[in-house]
Tab-separated table of C-alpha atoms and ligand atoms in Angstrom:
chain	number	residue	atom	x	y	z
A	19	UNK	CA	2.417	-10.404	18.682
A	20	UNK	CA	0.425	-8.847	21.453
A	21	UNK	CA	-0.198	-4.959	21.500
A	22	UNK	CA	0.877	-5.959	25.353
A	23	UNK	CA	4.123	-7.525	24.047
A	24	UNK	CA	4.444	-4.443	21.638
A	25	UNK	CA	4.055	-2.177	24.915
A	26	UNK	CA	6.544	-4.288	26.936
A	27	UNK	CA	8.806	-3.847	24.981
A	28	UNK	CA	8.525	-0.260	24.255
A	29	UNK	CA	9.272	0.438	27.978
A	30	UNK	CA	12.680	-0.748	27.441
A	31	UNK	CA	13.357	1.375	24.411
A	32	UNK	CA	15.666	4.843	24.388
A	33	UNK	CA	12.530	6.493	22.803
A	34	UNK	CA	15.153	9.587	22.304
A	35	UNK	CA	17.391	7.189	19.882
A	36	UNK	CA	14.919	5.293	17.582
A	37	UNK	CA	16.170	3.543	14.740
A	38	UNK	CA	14.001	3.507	11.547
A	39	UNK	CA	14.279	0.366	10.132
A	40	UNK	CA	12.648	-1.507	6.853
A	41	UNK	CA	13.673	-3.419	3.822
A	42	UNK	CA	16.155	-2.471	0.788
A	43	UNK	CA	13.343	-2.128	-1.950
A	44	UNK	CA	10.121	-0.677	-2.814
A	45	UNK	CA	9.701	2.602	-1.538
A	46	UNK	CA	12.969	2.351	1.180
A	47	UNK	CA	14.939	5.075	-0.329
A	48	UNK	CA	12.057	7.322	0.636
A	49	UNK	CA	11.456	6.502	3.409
A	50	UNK	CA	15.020	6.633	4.882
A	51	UNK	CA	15.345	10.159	3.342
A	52	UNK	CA	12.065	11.140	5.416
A	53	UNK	CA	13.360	9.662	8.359
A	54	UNK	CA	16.773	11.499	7.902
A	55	UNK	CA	14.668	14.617	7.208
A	56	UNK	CA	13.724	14.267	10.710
A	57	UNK	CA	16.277	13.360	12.513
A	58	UNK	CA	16.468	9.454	12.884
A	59	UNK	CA	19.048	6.850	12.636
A	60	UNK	CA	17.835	4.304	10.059
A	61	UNK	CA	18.668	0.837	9.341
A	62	UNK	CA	18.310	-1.250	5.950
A	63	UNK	CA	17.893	-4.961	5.805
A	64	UNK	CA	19.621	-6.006	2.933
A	65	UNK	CA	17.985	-9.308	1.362
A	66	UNK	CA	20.973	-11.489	-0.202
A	67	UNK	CA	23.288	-8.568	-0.769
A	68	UNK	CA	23.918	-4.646	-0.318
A	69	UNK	CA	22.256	-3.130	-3.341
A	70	UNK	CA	25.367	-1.054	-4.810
A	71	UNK	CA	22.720	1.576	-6.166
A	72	UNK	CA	22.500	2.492	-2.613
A	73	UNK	CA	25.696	4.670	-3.054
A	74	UNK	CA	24.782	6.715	-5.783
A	75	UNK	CA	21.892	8.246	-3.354
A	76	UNK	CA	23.647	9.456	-0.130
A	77	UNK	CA	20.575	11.186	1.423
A	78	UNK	CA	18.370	8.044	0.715
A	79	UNK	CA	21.275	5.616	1.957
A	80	UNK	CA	20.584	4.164	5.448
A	81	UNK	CA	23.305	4.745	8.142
A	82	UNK	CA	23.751	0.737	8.503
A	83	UNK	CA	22.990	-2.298	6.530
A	84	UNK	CA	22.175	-5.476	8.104
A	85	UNK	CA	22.507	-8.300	5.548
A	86	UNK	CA	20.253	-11.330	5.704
A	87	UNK	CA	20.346	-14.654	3.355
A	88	UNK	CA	16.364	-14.493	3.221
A	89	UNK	CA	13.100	-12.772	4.194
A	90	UNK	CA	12.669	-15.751	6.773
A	91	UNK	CA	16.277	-14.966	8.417
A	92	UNK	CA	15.105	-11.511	9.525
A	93	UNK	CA	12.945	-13.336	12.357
A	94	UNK	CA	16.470	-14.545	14.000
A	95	UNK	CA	17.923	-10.857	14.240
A	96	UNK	CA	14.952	-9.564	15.895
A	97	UNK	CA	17.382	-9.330	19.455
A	98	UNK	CA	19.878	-7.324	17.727
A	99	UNK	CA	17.735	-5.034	16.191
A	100	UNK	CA	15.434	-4.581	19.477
A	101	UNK	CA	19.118	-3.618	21.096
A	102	UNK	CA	18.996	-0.815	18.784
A	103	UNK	CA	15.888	0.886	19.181
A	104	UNK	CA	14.278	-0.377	15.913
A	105	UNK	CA	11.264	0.525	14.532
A	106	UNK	CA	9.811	-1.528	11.509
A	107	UNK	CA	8.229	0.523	8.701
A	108	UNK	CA	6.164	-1.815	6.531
A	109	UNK	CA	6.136	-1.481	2.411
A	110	UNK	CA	4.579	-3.542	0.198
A	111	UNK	CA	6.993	-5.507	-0.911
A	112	UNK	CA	8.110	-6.166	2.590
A	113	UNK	CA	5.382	-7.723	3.648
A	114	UNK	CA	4.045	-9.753	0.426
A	115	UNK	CA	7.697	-11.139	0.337
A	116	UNK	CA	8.089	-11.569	3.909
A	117	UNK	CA	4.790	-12.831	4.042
A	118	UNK	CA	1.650	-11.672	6.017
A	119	UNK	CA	2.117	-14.771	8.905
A	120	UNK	CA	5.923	-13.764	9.424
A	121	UNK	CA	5.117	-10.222	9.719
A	122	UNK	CA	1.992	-10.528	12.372
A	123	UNK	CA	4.523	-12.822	14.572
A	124	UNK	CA	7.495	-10.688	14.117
A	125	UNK	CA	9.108	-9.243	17.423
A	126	UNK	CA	9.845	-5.684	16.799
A	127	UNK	CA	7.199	-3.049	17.183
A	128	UNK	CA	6.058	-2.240	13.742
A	129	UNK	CA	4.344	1.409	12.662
A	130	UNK	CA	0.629	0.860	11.944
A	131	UNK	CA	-2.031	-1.848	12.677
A	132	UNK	CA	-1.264	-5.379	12.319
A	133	UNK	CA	-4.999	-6.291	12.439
A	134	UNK	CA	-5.174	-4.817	9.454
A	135	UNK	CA	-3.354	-7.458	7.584
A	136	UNK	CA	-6.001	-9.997	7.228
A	137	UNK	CA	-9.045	-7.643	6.325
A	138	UNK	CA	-6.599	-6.448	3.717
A	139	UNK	CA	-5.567	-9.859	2.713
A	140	UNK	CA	-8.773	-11.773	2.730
A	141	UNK	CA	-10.656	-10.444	-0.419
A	142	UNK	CA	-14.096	-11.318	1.355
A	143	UNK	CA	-13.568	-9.213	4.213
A	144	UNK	CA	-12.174	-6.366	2.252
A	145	UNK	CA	-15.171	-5.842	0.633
A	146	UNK	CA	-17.046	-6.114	3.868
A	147	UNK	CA	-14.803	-3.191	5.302
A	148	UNK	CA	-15.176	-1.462	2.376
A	149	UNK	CA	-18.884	-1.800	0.938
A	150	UNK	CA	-19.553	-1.792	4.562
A	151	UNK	CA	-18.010	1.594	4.520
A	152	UNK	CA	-20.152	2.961	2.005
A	153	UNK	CA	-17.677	2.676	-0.766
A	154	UNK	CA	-18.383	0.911	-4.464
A	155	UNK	CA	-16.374	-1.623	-5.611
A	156	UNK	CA	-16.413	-3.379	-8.856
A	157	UNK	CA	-19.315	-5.748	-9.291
A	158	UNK	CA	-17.502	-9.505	-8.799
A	159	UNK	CA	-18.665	-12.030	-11.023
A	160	UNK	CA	-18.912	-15.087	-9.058
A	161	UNK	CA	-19.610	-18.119	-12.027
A	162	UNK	CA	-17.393	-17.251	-15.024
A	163	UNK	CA	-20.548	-18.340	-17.148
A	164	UNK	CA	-21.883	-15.326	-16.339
A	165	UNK	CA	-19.670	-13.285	-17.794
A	166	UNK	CA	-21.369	-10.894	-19.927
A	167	UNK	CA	-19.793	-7.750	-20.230
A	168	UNK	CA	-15.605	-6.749	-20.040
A	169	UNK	CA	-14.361	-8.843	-16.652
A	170	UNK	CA	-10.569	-8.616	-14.696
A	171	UNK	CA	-9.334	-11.852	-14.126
A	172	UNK	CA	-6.936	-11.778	-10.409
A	173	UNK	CA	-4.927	-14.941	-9.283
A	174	UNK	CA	-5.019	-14.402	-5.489
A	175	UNK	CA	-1.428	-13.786	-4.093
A	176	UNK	CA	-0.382	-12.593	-7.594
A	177	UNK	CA	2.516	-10.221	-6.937
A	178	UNK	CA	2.250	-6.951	-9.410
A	179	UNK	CA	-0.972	-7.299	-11.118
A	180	UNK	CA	1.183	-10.582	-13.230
A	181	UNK	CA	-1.212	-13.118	-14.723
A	182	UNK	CA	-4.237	-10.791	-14.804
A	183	UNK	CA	-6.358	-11.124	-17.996
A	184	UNK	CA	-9.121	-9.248	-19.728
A	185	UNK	CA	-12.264	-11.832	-21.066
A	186	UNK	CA	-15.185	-10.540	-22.597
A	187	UNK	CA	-17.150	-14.131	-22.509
A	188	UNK	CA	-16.775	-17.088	-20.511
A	189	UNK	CA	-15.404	-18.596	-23.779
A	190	UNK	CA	-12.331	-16.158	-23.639
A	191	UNK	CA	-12.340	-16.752	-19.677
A	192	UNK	CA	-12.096	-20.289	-20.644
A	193	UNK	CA	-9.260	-20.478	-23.282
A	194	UNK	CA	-7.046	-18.006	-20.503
A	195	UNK	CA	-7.510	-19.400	-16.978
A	196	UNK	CA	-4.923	-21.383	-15.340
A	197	UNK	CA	-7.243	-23.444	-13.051
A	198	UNK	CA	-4.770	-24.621	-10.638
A	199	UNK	CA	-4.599	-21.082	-9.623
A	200	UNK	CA	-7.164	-19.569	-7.027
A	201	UNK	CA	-8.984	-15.860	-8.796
A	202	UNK	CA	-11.865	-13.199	-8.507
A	203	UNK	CA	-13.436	-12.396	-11.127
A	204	UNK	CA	-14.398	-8.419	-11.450
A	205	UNK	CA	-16.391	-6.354	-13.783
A	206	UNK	CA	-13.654	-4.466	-15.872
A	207	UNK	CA	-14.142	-0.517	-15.202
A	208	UNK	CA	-14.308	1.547	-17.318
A	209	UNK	CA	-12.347	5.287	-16.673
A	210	UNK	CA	-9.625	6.861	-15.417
A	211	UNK	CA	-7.349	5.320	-12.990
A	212	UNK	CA	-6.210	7.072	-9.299
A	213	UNK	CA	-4.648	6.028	-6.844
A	214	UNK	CA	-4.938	8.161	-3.418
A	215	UNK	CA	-2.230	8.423	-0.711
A	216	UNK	CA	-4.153	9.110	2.433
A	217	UNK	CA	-2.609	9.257	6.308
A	218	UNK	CA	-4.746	8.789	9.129
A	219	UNK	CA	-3.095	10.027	12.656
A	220	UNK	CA	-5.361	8.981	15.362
A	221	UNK	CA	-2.815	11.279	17.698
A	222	UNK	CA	-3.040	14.789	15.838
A	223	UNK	CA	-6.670	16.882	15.056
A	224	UNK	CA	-4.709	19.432	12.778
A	225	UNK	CA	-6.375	18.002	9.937
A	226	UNK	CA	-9.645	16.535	7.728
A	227	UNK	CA	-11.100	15.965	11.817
A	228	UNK	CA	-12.233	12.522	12.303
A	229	UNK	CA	-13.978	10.879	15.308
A	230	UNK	CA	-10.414	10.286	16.611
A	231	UNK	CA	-7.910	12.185	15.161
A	232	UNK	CA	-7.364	13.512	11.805
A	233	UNK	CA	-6.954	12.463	8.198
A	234	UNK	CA	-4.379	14.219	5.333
A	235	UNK	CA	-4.621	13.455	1.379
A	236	UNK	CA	-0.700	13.416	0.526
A	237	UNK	CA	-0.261	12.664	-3.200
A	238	UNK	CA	-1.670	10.730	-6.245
A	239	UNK	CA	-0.566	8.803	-8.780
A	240	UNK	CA	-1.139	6.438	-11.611
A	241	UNK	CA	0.675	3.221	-12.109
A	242	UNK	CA	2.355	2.638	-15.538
A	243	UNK	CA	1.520	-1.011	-16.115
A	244	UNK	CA	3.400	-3.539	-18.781
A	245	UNK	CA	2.405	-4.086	-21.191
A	246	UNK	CA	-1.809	-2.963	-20.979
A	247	UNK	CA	-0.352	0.755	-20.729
A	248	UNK	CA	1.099	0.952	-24.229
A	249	UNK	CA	-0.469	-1.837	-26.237
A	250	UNK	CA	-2.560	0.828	-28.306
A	251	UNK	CA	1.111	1.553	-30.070
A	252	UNK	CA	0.766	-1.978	-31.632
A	253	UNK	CA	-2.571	-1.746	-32.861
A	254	UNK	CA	-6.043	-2.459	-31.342
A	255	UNK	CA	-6.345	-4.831	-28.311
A	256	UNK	CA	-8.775	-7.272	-30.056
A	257	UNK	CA	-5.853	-7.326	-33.439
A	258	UNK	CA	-3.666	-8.328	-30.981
A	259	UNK	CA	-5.889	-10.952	-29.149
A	260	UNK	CA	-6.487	-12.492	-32.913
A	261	UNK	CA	-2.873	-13.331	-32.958
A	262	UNK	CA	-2.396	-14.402	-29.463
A	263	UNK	CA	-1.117	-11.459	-27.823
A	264	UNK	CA	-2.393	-10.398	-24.229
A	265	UNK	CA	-2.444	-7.542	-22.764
A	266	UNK	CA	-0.815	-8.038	-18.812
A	267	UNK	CA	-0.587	-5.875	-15.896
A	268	UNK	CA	2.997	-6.078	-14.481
A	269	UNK	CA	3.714	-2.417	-12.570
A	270	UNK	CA	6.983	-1.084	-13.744
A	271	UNK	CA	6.458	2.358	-12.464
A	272	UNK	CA	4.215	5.525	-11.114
A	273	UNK	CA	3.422	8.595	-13.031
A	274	UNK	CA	2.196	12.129	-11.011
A	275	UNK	CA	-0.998	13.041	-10.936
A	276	UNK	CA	-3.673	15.627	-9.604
A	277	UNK	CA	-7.381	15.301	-9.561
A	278	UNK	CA	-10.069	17.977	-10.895
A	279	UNK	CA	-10.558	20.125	-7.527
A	280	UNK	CA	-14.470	19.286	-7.198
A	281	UNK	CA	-13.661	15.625	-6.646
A	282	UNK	CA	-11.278	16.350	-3.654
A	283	UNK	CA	-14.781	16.715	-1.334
A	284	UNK	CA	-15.480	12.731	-2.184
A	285	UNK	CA	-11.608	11.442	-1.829
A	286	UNK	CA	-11.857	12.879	1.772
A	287	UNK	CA	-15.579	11.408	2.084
A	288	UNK	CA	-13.723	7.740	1.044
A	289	UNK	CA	-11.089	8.190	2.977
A	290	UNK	CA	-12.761	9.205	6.176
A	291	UNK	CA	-15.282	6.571	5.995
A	292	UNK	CA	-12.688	3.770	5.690
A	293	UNK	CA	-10.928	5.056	8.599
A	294	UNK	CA	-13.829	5.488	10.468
A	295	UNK	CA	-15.147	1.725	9.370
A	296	UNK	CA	-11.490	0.570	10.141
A	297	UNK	CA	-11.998	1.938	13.873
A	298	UNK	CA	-15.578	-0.102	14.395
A	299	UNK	CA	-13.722	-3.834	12.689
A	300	UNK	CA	-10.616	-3.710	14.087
A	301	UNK	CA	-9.219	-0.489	15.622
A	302	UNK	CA	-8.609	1.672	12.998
A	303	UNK	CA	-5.565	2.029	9.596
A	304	UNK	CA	-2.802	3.765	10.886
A	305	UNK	CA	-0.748	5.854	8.881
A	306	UNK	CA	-0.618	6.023	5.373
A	307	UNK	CA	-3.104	3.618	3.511
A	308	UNK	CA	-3.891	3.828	-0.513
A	309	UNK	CA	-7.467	3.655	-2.146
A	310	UNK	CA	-6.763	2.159	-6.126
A	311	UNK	CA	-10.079	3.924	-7.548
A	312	UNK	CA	-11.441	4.251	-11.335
A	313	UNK	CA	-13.736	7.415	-12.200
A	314	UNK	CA	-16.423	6.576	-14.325
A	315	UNK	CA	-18.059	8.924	-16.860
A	316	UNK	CA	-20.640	9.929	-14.483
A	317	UNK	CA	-17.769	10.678	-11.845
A	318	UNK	CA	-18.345	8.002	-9.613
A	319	UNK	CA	-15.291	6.649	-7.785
A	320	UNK	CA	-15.093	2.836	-8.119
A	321	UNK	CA	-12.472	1.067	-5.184
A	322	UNK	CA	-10.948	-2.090	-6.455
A	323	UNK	CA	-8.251	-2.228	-3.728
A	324	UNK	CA	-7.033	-0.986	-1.042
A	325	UNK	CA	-3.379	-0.967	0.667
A	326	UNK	CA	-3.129	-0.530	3.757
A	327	UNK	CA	0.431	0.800	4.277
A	328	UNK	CA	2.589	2.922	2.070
A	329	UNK	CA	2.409	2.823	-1.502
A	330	UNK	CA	5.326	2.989	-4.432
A	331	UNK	CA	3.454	4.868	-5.866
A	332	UNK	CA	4.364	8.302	-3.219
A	333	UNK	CA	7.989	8.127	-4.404
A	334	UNK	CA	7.649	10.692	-7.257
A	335	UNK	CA	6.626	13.078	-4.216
A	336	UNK	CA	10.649	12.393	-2.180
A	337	UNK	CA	10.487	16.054	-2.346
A	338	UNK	CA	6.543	16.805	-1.960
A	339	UNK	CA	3.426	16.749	-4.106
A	340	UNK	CA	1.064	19.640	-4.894
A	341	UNK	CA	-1.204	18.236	-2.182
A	342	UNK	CA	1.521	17.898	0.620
A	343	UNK	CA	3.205	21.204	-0.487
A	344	UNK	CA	0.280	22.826	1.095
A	345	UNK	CA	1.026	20.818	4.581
A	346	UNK	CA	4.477	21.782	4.988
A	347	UNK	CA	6.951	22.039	2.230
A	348	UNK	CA	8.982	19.021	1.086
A	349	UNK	CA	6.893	16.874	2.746
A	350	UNK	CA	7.156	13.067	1.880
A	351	UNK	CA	4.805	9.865	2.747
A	352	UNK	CA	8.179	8.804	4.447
A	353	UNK	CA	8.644	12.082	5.830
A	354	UNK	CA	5.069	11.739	7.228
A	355	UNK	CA	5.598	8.752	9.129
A	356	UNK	CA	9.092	9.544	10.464
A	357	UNK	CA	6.719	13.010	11.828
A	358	UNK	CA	4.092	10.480	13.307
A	359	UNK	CA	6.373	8.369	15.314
A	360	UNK	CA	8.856	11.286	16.558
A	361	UNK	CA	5.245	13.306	17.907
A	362	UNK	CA	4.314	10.150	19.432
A	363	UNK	CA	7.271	9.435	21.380
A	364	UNK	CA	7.568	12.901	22.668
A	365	UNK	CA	4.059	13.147	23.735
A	366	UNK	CA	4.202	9.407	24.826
A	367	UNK	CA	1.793	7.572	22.589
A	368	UNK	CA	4.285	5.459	20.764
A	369	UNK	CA	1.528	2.713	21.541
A	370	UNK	CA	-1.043	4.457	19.508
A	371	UNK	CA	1.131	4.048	16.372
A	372	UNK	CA	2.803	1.123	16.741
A	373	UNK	CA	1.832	-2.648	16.909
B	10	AMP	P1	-4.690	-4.820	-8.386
B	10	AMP	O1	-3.675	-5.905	-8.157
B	10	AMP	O2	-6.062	-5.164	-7.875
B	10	AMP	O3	-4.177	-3.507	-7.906
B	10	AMP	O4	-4.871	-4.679	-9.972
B	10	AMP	C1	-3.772	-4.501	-10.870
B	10	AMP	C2	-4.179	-3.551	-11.965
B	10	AMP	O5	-5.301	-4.062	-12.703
B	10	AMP	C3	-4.651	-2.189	-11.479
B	10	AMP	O6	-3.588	-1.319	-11.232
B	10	AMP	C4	-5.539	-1.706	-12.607
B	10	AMP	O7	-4.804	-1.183	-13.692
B	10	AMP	C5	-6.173	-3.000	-13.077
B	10	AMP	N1	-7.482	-3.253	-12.446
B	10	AMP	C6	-7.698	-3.935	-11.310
B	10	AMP	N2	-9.020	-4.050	-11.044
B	10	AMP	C7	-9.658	-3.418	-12.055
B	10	AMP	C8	-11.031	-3.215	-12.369
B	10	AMP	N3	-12.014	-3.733	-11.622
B	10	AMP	N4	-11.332	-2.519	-13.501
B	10	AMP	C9	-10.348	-2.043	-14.297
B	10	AMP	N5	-9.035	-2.224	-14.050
B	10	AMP	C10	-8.677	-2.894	-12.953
């Protein structure tokens, strides 16, 4: 898709009567609630079935279901949904299950960059954007006989953090690796865990000003990972180890969180140089992007990922964090975007937004 096909077909959209549109799962109930909050119609795409649990939540319920066998079936409704003014709100688990090739090709316009898909994807150029903007990452270890110190073992494509392992030697590495499977291998860092919900407008300067635009800091939060999170309740990791138990990183949830107040003046830093490295590689993150970070000792922010779209991990803040609070009250990631789109198509920059 073409920001020119994107633009084509905006002119024949009712840009009074958008529909906000995404996938049953992940962080949907949020963001049809934000997109209610402001006044949209919204859509779900059921995958399989209508998820019953739907019901119990009225305000987080989208006004229509359209029910597809399979991620791959949603390319043959994109006519129908264009007839109704759709707009595609990516989430994580839309696009990993979807799949990053369907969702560059798919016909609907989409809120944020495409283009940002493969520098996302492709670990290598991640750390381009990323190092290249100034940030640390995690040292990677590129010859598992090297290993010399506490290392993260990632499968590439591995959905939730499943499969990761801990090694401490390359003899540990050794007994653990699946070696069909393609991995990075990254210093293990030691610290506290945050994970930063940012959103970049390059339409509105009533924020953090950047070059173009402005940036907000909406929430935090810390994952709650399975079973790394609570191992210490059945004795010491290296007890277990003995007797063949591994600690994994499967995300079951996301616990609140603030951040001491002196830190805030890096997490805009980060943020802003990202976006403003985004606009040099491939013109700009749209929207609302995540930096995973670990503070070390010395308070030194270490990036190990970034995600460049909106994160589960804003749905304990449905009803605001104590950042957003001091935005607007009740103010939601979902809430945010539904804001973004509805400014742009009154002021007639839906092509800023969308691709
Ligand atoms: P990821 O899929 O990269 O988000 O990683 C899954 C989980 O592994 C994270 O949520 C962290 O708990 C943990 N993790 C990833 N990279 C590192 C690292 N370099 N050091 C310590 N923990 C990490």
């Amino acid at each position: 898709m073409t920001q020119k096909n994107i633009n084509d077909m905006l002119t024949s959209y009712d840009k009074k009567n958008l529909t906000i549109c995404t996938v049953c799962s992940h962080s949907s109930l949020q963001i049809f609630n934000g997109a209610r909050k402001e006044g949209f119609k919204t859509l779900g795409i059921a995958i399989g079935e209508k998820k019953k649990f739907y019901d119990a939540f009225p305000l987080g319920k989208p006004d229509e279901f359209l029910i597809v066998n399979n991620y791959k079936d949603i390319l043959k409704c994109t006519d129908e949904l264009r007839k109704k003014n759709v707009v595609v709100i990516p989430h994580g688990s839309f696009v990993e299950y979807f799949g990053a090739d369907n969702f560059i090709k798919l016909d609907l316009p989409t809120f944020g960059n495409r283009n940002v898909l493969m520098w996302e994807s492709d670990r290598k150029m991640e750390r381009e954007w990323l190092e290249g903007a100034g940030l640390t990452m995690p040292q990677e270890i590129k010859n598992p006989k090297d290993i010399n110190k506490p290392v993260i073992v990632k499968y590439h494509g591995a959905k939730g953090g499943k499969g990761f392992f801990i090694a401490k030697t390359f003899d540990e590495f050794q007994k653990r690796i699946q070696k069909n499977k393609s991995f990075t291998i990254q210093e293990f860092v030691m610290g506290t865990r945050y994970y930063l919900h940012y959103f970049y407008s390059p339409i509105q300067d009533d924020a953090y000003k950047l070059s173009k635009g402005s940036l907000q800091l909406l929430s935090m939060d810390r994952r709650d990972e399975t079973t790394i999170d609570e191992v210490h309740r059945l004795g010491s990791i290296a007890e277990l180890e003995e007797l063949g138990i591994h600690p994994t990183f499967v995300v079951t949830g996301n616990i609140p969180i603030v951040m001491r107040e002196s830190l805030l003046p890096k997490v805009f830093k980060m943020g802003e140089s990202v976006v403003e490295k985004s606009l040099e590689l491939f013109g700009g993150i749209i929207g609302s992007f995540c930096l995973e970070t670990v503070i070390t000792e010395d308070l030194e922010f270490k990036v190990f990922e970034i995600s460049a779209r909106i994160v589960a991990g804003t749905n304990p803040y449905i009803a605001g964090s104590p950042y957003s609070e001091m935005i607007q009250p009740d103010l939601s990631t979902g809430r945010r975007i539904a804001q973004e789109i509805k400014y742009a198509a009154k002021k007639n920059l839906l092509h800023e937004v969308l691709s």
